[in-house]
mmCIF file of C-alpha atoms in Angstrom:
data_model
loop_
_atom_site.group_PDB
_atom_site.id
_atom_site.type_symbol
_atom_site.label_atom_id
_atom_site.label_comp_id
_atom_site.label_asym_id
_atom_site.label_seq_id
_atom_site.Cartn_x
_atom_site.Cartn_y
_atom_site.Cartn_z
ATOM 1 C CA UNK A 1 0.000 0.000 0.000
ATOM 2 C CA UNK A 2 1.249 3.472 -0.967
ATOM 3 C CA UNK A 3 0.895 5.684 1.559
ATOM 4 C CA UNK A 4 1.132 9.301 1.855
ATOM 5 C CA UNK A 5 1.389 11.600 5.018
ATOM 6 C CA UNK A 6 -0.122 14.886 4.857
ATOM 7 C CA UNK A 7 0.901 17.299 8.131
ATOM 8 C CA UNK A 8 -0.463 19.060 10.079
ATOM 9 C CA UNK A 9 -3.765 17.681 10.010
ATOM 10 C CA UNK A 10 -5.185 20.998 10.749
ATOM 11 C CA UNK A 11 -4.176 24.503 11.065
ATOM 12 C CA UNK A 12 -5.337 27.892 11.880
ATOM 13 C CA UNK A 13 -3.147 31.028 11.521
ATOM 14 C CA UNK A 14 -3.951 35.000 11.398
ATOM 15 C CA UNK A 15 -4.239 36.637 7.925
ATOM 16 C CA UNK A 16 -0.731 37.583 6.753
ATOM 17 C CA UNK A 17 1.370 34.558 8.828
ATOM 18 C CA UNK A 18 3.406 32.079 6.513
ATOM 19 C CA UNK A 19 2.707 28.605 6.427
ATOM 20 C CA UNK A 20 4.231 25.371 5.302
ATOM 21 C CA UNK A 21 2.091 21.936 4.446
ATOM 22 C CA UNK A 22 3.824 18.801 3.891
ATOM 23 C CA UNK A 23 3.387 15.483 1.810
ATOM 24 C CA UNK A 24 5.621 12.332 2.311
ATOM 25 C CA UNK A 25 5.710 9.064 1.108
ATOM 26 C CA UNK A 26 8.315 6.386 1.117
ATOM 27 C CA UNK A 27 7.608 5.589 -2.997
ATOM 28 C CA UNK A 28 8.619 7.536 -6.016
ATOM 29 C CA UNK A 29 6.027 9.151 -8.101
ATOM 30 C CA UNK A 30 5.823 10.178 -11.045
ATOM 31 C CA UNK A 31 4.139 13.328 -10.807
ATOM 32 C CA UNK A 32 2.690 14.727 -7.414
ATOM 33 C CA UNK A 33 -0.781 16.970 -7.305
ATOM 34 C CA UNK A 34 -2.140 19.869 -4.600
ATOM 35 C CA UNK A 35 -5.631 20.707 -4.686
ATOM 36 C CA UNK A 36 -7.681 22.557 -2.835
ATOM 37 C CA UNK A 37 -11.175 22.076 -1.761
ATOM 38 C CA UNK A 38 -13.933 23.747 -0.230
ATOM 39 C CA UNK A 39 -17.006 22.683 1.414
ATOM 40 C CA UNK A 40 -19.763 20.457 -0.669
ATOM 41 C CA UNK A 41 -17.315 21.429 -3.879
ATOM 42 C CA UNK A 42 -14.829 19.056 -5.646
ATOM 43 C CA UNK A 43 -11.191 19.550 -5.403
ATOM 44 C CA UNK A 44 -9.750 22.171 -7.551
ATOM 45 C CA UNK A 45 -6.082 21.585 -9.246
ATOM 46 C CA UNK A 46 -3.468 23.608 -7.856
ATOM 47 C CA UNK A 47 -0.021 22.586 -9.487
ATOM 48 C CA UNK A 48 0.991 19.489 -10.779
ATOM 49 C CA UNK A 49 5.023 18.715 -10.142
ATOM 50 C CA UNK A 50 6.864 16.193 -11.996
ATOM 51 C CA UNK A 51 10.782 16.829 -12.009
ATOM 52 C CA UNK A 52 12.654 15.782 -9.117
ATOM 53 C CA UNK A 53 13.617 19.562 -7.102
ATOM 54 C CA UNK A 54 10.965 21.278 -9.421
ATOM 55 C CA UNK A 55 9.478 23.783 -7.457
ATOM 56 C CA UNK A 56 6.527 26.193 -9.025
ATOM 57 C CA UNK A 57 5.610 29.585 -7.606
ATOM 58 C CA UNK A 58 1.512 30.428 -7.925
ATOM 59 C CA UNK A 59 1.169 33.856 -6.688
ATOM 60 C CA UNK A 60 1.882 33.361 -2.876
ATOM 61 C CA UNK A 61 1.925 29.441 -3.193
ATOM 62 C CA UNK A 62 5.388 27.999 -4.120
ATOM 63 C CA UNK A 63 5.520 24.025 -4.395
ATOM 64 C CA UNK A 64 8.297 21.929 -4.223
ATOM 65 C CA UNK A 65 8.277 18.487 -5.784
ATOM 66 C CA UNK A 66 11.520 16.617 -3.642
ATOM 67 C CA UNK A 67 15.081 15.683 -5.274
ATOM 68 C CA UNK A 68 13.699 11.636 -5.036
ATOM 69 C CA UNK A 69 9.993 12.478 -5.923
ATOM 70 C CA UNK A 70 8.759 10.964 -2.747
ATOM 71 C CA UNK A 71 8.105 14.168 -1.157
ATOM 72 C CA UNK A 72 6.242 17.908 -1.761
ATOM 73 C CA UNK A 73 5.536 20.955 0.130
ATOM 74 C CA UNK A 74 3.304 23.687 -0.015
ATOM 75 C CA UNK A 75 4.497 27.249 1.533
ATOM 76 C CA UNK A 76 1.679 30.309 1.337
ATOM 77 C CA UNK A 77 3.162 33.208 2.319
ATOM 78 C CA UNK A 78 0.966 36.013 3.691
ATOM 79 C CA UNK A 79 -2.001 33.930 3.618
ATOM 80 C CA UNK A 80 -5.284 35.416 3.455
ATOM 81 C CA UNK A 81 -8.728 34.434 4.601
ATOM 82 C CA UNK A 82 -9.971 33.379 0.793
ATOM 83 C CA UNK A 83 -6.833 30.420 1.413
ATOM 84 C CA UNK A 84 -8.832 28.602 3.696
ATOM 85 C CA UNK A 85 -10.003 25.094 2.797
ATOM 86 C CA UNK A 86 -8.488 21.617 2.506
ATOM 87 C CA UNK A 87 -5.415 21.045 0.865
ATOM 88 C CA UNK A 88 -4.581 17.574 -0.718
ATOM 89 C CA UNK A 89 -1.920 16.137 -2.532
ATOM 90 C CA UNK A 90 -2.164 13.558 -4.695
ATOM 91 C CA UNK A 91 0.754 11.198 -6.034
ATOM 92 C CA UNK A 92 0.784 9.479 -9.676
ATOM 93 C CA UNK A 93 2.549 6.457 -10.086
ATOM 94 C CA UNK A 94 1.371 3.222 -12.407
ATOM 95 C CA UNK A 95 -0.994 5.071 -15.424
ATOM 96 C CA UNK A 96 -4.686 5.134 -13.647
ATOM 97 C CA UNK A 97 -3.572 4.718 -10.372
ATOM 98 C CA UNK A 98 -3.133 7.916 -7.431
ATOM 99 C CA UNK A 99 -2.618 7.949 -3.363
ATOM 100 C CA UNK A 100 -4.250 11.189 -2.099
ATOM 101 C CA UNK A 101 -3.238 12.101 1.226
ATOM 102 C CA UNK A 102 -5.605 12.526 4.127
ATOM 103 C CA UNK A 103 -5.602 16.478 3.743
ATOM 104 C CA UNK A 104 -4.776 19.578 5.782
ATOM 105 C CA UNK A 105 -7.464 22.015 7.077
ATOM 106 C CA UNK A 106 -6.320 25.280 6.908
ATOM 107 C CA UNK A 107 -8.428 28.407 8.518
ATOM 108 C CA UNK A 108 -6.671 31.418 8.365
ATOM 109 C CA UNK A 109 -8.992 34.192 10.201
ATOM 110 C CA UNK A 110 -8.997 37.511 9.346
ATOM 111 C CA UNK B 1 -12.822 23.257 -22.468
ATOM 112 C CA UNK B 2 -15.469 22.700 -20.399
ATOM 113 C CA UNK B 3 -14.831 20.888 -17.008
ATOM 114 C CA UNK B 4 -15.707 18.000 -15.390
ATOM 115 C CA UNK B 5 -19.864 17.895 -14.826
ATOM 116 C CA UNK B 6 -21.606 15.496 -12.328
ATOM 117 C CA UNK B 7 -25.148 15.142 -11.802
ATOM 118 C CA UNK B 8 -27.238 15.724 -9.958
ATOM 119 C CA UNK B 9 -25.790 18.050 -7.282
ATOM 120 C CA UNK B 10 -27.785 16.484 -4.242
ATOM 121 C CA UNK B 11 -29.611 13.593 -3.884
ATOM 122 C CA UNK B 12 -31.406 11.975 -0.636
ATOM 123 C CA UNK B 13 -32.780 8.523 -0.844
ATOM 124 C CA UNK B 14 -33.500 5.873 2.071
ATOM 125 C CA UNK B 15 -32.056 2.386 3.162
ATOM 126 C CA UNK B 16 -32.700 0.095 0.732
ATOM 127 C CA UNK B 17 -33.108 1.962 -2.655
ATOM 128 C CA UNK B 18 -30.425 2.192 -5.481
ATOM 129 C CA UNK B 19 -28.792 5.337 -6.888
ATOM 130 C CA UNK B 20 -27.167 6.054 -10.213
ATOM 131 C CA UNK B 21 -24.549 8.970 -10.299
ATOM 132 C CA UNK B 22 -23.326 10.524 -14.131
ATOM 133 C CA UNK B 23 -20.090 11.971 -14.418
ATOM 134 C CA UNK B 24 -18.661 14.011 -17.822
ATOM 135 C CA UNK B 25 -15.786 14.333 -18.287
ATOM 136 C CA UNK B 26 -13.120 16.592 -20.255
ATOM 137 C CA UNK B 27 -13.810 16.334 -23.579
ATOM 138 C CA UNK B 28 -11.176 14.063 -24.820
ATOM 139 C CA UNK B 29 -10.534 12.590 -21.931
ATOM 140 C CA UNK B 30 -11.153 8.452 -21.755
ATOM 141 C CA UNK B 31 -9.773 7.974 -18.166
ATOM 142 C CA UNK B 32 -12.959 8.343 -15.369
ATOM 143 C CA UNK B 33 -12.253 7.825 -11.783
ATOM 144 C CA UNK B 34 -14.670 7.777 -8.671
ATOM 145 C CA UNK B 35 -14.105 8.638 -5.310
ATOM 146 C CA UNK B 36 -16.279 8.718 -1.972
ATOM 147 C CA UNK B 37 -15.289 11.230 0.480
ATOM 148 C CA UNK B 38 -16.242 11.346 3.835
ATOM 149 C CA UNK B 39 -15.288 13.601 7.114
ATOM 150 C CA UNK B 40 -13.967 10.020 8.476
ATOM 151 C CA UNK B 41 -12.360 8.424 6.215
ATOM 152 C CA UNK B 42 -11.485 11.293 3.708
ATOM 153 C CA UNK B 43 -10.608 10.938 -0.055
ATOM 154 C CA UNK B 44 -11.635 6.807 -0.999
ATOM 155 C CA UNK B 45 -11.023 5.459 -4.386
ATOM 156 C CA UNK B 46 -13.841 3.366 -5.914
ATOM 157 C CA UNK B 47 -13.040 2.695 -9.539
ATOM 158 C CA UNK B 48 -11.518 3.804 -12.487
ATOM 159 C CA UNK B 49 -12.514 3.245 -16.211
ATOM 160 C CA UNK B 50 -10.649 3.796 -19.518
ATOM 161 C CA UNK B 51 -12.280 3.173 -22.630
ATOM 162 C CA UNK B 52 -15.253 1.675 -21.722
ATOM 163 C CA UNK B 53 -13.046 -1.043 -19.181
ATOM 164 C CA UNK B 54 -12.336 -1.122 -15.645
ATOM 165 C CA UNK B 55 -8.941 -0.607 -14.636
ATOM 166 C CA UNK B 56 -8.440 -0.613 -11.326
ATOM 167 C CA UNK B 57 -10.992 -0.974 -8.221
ATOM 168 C CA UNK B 58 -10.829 -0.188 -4.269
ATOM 169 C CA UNK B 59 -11.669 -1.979 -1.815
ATOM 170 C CA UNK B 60 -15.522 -1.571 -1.530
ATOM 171 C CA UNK B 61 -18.565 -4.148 -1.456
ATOM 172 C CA UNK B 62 -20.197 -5.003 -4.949
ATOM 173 C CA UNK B 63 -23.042 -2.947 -4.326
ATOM 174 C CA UNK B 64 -21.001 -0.373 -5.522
ATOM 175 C CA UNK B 65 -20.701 -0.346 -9.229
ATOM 176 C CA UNK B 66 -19.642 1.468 -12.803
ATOM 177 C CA UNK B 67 -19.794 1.515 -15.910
ATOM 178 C CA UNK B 68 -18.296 3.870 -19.072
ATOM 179 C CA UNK B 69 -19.985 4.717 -22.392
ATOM 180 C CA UNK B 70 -18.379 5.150 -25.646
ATOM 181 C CA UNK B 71 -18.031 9.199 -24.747
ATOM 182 C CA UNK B 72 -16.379 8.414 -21.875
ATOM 183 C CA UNK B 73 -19.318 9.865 -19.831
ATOM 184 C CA UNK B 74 -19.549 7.393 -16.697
ATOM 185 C CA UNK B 75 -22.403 6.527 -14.533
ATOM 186 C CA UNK B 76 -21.703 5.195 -10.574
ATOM 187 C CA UNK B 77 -24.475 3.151 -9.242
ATOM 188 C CA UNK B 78 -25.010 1.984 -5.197
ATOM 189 C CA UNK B 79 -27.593 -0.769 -4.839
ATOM 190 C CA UNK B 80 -29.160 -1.015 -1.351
ATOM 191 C CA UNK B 81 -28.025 2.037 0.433
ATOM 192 C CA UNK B 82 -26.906 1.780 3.511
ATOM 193 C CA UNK B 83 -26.717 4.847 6.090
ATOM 194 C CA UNK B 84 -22.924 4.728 5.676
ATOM 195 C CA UNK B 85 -23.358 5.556 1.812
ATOM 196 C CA UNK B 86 -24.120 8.976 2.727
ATOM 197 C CA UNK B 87 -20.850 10.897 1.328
ATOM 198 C CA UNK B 88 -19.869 13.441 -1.215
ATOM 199 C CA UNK B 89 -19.158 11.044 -4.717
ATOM 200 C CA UNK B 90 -16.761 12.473 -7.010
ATOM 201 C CA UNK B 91 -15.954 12.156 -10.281
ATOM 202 C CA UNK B 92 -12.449 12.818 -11.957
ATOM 203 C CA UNK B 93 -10.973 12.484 -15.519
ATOM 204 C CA UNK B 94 -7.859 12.499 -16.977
ATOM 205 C CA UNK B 95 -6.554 12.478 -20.933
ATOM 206 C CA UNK B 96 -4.727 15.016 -22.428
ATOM 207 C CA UNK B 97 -1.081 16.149 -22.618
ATOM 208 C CA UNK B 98 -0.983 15.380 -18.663
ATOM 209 C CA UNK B 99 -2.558 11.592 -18.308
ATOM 210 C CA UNK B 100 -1.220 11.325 -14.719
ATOM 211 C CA UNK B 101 -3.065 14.798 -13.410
ATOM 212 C CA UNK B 102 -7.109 14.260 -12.351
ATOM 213 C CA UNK B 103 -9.507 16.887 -13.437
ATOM 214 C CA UNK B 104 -12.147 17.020 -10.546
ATOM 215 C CA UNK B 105 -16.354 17.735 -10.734
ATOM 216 C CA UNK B 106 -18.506 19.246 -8.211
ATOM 217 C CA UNK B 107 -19.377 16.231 -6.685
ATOM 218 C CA UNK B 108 -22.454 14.997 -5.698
ATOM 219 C CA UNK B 109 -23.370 15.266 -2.242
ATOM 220 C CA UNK B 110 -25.314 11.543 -1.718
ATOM 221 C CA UNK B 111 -27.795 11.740 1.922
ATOM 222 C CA UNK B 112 -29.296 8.317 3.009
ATOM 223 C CA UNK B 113 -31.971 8.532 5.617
#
């Protein structure tokens, strides 16, 4: 079983604080997904990540996919209230097959 | 391109009755997937199809089943709800330039009573 840790579990921080979510996983992927998702709506793409040390900047979010693809984070800098939701990452490995992570819960009040 | 659409939105049946969910997906895309999310248990993987086949299944009870039409539009369907069935069901494709990145719809929000 593939399994991938998402941490913290849940988080609240003030508008404007910096904040760092993690994914790990003891296999390689091929490509490694963050979405985020709101209430009652379906997960919405953030990045996709592919190349081992890739990382992708996406307005205050910058991504890093890990040097042995078996890890990513996501840093928000200055986060604002419209950030809050769940975060998940997702890793790709066989064609047709992903491990999502359990999520993180972020509420950043204003 | 229009996105992934999954009907209906909401749906509330009772123990004992079926239900048949309908995904479309991206226009050219022949990969379908379906999850069932729950508080509990979060983000579960039921099934994916690919060109009208079944590629790979999770780990839940037959009463849970799929199938894929020639347009790739997928239908989910739960035979004799149970209480437990009541989750948000989503749908995801993937095709394209990126085959490995899922493409996500609304969701439909399932309520047994």
């Amino acid at each position: 079983t593939q399994l991938l840790e998402q941490s913290p579990q849940f988080l609240s921080i003030q508008e404007g604080e910096n904040l760092t979510v993690y994914c790990n996983s003891s296999s390689v992927f091929s490509s490694l997904q963050w979405y985020r998702q709101e209430p009652g709506e379906g997960p919405v793409l953030l990045v996709t990540v592919v190349t081992g040390g890739e990382v992708k900047k996406l307005k205050r979010l910058t991504f890093q996919f890990g040097d042995a693809r078996k890890d990513s984070s996501l840093h928000i800098t200055a986060a604002q209230p419209g950030d809050t939701g769940l975060y998940l990452c997702a890793g790709a490995r066989d064609a047709g097959k992903s491990t999502f992570g359990d999520g993180t819960t972020l509420t950043v009040k204003p | 391109k229009a996105g992934v659409t999954q009907t209906p939105r909401y749906l509330i049946k009772t123990r004992g009755q079926q239900v048949t969910l309908s995904c479309s997906p991206i226009s050219g895309h022949r990969s379908v997937s379906w999850y069932q999310q729950t508080p509990g248990q979060g983000l579960q993987f039921l099934f994916e199809y690919f060109s009208e086949t079944q590629r790979n299944k999770g780990n839940f009870p037959g009463r849970f089943s799929g199938r894929q039409f020639s347009n790739s539009r997928s239908e989910m369907n739960v035979s004799t709800l149970e209480l437990g069935d009541s989750a948000l069901y989503l749908c995801a494709s993937r095709g394209g330039r990126s085959t490995d990145t899922q493409y996500f719809g609304p969701g439909t929000r399932l309520t047994v009573l």
